[in-house]
PDB file of C-alpha atoms in Angstrom:
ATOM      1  CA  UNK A   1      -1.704 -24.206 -12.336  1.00 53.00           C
ATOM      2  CA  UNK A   2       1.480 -23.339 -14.151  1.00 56.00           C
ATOM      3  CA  UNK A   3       3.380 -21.429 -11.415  1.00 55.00           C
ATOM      4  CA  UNK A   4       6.197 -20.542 -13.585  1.00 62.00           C
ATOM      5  CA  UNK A   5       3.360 -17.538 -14.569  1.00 69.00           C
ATOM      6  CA  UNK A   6       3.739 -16.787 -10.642  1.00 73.00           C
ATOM      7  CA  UNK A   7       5.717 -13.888  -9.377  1.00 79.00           C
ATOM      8  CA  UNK A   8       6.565 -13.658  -5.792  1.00 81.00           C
ATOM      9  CA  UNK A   9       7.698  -9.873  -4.876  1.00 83.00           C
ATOM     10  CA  UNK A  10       7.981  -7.890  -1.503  1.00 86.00           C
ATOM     11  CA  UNK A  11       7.791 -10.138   1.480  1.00 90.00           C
ATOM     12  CA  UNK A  12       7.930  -8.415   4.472  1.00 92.00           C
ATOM     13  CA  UNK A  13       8.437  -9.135   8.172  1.00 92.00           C
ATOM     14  CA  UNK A  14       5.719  -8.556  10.403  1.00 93.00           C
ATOM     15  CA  UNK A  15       6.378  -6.489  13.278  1.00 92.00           C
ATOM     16  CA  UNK A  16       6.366  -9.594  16.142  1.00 92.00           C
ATOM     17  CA  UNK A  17       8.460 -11.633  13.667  1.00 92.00           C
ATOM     18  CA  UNK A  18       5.513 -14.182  13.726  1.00 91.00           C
ATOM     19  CA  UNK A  19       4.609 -14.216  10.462  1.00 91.00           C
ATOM     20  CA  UNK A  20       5.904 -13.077   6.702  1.00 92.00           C
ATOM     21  CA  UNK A  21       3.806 -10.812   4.401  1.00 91.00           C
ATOM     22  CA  UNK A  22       4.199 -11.311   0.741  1.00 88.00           C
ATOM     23  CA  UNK A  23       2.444 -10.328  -2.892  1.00 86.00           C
ATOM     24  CA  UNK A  24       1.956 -13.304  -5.519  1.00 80.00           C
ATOM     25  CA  UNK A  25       0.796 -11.801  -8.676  1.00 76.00           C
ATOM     26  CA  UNK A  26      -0.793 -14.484 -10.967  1.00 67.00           C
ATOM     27  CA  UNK A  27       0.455 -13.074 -14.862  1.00 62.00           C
ATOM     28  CA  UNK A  28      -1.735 -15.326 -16.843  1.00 58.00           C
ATOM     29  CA  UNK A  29      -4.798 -13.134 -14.602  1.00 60.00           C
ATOM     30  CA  UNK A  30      -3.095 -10.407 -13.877  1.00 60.00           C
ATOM     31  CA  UNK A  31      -4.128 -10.631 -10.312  1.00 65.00           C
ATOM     32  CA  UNK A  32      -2.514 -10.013  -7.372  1.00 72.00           C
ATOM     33  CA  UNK A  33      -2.952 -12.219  -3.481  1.00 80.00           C
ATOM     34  CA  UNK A  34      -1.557 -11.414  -0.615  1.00 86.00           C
ATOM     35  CA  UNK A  35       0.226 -14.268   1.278  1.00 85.00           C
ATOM     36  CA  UNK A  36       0.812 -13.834   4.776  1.00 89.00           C
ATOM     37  CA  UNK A  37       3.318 -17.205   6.076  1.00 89.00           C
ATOM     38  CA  UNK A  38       3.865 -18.066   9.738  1.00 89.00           C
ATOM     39  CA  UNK A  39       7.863 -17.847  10.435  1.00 88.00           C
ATOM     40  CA  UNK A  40       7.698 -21.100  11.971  1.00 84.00           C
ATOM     41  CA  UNK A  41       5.828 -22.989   8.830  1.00 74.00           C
ATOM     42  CA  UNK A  42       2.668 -23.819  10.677  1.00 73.00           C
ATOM     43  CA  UNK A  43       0.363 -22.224   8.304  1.00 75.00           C
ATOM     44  CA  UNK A  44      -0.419 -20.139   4.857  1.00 76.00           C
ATOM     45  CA  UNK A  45      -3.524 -17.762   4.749  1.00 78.00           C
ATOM     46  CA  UNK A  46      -4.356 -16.177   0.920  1.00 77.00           C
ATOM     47  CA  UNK A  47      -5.543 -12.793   1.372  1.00 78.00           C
ATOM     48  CA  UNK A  48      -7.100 -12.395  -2.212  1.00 70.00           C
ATOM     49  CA  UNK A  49      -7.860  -8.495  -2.927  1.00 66.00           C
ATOM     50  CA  UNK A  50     -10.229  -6.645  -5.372  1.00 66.00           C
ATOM     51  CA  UNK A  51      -7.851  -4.104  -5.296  1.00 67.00           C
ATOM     52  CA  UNK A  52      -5.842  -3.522  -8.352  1.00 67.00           C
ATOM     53  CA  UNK A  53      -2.040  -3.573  -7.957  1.00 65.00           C
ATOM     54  CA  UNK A  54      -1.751  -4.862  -4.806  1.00 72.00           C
ATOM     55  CA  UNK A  55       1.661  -4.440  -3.868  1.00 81.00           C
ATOM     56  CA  UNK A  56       4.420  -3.900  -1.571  1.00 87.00           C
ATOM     57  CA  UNK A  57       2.179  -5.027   1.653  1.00 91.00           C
ATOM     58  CA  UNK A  58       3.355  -4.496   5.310  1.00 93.00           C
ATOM     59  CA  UNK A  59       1.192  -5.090   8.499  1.00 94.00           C
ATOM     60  CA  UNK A  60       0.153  -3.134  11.032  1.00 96.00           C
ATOM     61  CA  UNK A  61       2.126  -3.328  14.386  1.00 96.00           C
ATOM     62  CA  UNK A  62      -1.225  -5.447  15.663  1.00 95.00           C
ATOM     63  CA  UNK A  63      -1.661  -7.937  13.067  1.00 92.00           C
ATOM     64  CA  UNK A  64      -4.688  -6.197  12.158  1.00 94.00           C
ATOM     65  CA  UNK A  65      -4.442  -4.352   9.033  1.00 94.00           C
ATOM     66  CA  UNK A  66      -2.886  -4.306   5.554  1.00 93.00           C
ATOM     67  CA  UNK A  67      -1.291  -1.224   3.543  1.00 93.00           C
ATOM     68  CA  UNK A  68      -0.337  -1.928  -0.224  1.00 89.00           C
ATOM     69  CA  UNK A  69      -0.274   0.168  -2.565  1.00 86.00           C
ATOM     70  CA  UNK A  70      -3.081  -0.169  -4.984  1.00 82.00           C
ATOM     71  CA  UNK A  71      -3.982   1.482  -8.749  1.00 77.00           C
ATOM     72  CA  UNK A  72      -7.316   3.366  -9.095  1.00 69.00           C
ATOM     73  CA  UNK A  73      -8.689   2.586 -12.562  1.00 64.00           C
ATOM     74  CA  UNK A  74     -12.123   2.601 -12.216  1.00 63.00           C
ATOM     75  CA  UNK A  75     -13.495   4.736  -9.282  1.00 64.00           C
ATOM     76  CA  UNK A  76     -13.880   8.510 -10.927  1.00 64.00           C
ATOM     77  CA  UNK A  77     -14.921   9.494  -6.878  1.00 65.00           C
ATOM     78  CA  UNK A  78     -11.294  10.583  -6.328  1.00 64.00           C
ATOM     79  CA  UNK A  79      -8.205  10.802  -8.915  1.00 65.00           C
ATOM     80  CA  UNK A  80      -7.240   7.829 -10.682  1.00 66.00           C
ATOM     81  CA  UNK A  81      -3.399   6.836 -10.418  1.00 72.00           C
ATOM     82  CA  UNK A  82      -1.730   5.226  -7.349  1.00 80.00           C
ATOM     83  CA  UNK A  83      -2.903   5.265  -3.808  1.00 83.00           C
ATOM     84  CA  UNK A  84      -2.241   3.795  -0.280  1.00 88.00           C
ATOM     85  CA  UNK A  85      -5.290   0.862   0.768  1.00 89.00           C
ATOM     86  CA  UNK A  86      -5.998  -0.970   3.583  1.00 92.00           C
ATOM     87  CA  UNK A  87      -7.621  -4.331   4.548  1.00 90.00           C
ATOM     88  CA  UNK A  88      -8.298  -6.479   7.329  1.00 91.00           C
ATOM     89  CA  UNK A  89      -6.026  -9.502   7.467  1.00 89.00           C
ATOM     90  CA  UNK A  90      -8.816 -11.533   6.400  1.00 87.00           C
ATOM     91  CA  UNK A  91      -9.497  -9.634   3.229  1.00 84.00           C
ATOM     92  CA  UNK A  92     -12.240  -7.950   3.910  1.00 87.00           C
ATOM     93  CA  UNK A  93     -12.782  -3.933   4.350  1.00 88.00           C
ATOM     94  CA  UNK A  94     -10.482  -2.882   1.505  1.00 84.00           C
ATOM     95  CA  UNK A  95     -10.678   0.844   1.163  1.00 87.00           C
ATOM     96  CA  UNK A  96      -8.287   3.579  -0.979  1.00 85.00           C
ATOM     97  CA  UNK A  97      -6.438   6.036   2.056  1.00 88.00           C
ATOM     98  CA  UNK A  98      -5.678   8.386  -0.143  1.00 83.00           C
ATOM     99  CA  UNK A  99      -7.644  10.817  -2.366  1.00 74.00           C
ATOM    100  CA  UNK A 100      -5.010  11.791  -4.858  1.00 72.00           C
ATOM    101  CA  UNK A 101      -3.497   9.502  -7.219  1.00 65.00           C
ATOM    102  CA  UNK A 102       0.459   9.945  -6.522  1.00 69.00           C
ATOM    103  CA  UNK A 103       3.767   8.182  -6.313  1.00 68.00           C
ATOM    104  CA  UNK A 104       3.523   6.954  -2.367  1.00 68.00           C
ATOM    105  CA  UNK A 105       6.573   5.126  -2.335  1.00 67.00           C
ATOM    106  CA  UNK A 106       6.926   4.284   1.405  1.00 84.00           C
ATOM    107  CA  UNK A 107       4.519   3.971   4.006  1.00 90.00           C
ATOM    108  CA  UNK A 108       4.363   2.446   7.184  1.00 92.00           C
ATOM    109  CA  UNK A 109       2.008   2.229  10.841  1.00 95.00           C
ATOM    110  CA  UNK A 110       3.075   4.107  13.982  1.00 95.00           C
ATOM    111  CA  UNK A 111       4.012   1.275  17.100  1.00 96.00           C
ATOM    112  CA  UNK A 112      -0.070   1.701  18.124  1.00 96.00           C
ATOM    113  CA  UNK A 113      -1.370   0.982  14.956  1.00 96.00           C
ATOM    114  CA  UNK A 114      -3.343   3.924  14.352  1.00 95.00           C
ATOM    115  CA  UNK A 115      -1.722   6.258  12.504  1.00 95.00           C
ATOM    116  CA  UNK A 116       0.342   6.002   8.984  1.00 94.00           C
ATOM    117  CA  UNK A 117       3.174   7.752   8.200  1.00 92.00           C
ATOM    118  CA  UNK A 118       4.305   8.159   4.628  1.00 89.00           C
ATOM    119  CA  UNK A 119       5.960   9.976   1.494  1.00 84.00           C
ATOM    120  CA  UNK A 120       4.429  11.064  -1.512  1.00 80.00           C
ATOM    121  CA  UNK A 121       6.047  12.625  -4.601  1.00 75.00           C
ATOM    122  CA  UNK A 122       4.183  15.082  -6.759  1.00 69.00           C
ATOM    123  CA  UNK A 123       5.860  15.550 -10.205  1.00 68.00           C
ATOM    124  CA  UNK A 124       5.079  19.237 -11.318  1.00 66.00           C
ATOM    125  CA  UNK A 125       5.097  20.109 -15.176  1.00 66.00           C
ATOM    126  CA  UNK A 126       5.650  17.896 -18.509  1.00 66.00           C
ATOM    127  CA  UNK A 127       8.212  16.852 -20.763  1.00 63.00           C
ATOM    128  CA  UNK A 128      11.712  17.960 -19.916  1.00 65.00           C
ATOM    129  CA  UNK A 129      10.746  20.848 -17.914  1.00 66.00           C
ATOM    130  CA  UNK A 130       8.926  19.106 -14.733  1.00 66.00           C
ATOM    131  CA  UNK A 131      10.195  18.805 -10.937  1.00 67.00           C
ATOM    132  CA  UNK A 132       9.115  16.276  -8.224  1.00 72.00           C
ATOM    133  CA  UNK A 133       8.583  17.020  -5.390  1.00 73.00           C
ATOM    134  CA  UNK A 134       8.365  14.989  -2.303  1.00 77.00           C
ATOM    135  CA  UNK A 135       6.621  15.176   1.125  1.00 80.00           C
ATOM    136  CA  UNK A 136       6.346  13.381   4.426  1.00 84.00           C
ATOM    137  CA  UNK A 137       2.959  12.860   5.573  1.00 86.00           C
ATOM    138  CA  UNK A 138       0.912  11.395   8.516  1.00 89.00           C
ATOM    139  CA  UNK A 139      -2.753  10.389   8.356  1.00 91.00           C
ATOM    140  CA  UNK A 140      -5.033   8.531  10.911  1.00 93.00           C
ATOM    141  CA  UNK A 141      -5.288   4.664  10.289  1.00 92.00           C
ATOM    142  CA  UNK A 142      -8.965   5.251   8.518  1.00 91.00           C
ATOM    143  CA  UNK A 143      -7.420   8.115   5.831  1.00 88.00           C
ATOM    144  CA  UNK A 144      -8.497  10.985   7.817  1.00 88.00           C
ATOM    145  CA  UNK A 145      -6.799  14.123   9.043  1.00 84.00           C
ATOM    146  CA  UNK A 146      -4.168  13.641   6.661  1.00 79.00           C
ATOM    147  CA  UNK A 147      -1.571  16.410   7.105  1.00 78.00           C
ATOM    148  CA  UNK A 148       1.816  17.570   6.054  1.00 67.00           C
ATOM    149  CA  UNK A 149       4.258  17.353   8.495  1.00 58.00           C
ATOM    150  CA  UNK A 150       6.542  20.581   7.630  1.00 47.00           C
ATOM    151  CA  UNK A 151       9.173  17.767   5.451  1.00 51.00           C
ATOM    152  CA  UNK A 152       9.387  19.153   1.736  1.00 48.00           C
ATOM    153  CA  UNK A 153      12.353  17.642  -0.024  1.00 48.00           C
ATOM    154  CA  UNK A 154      12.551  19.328  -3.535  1.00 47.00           C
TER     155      UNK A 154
END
């Protein structure tokens, strides 16, 4: 395979140092793998996704789980746009967090793994006249009880 048509983007540390997280994004397929590389170079697993846009993984505290953030194009359940997911380390489970298709631009696991903190930006109005604004948000580890956590940054 031709990996100049291979983009590496947003490896990540895991949270024991033990092992890296990355996204490789394959342009000739337009398809995105997860990587996750042991810090000591004793081993490469592909985490291959179904989940459009894979990107900007992290790993939960327990080695566990996967966030990226992913694109809805095709499930007309819940609003299309961009969303927080979640997978097992081996692949398997993927599954959108979030219901509404906004700009999540950070997100991360609390120290036990089973809750997610993050932000999300809603952009209010069109053209010139529009306003975004942002919110800090926690949510169990399986998308429920999302809630609001007072933050609103206009």
């Amino acid at each position: 395979q031709d990996v100049s048509r291979i983009d590496i983007a947003n490896p990540k540390l895991s949270f024991d140092g033990k092992v890296i997280i990355l996204t490789l994004n394959n342009r000739i397929s337009d398809r995105d793998c997860l990587v996750i590389l042991s810090t000591h170079g004793l081993g490469i697993r592909n985490v291959c996704s179904d989940l459009p846009l894979s990107m900007n993984p992290i790993l939960s505290p327990d080695n566990k789980y996967i966030l990226v953030t992913c694109a809805n194009t095709y499930d007309t359940s819940f609003e299309s746009g961009f969303h927080i997911c979640q997978l097992d380390t081996n692949g398997e489970n993927q599954k959108y967090l979030t219901q509404q298709g906004h700009y999540y631009h950070s997100y991360l696991y609390t120290p036990d793994s089973q809750k997610i903190i993050f932000s999300q930006e809603h952009i209010h109005g069109l053209n010139e006249f529009f306003r975004i604004q942002s919110t800090l948000n926690i949510m169990n580890n399986n998308g429920k009880n999302k809630n609001q956590n007072g933050i609103n940054m206009r």
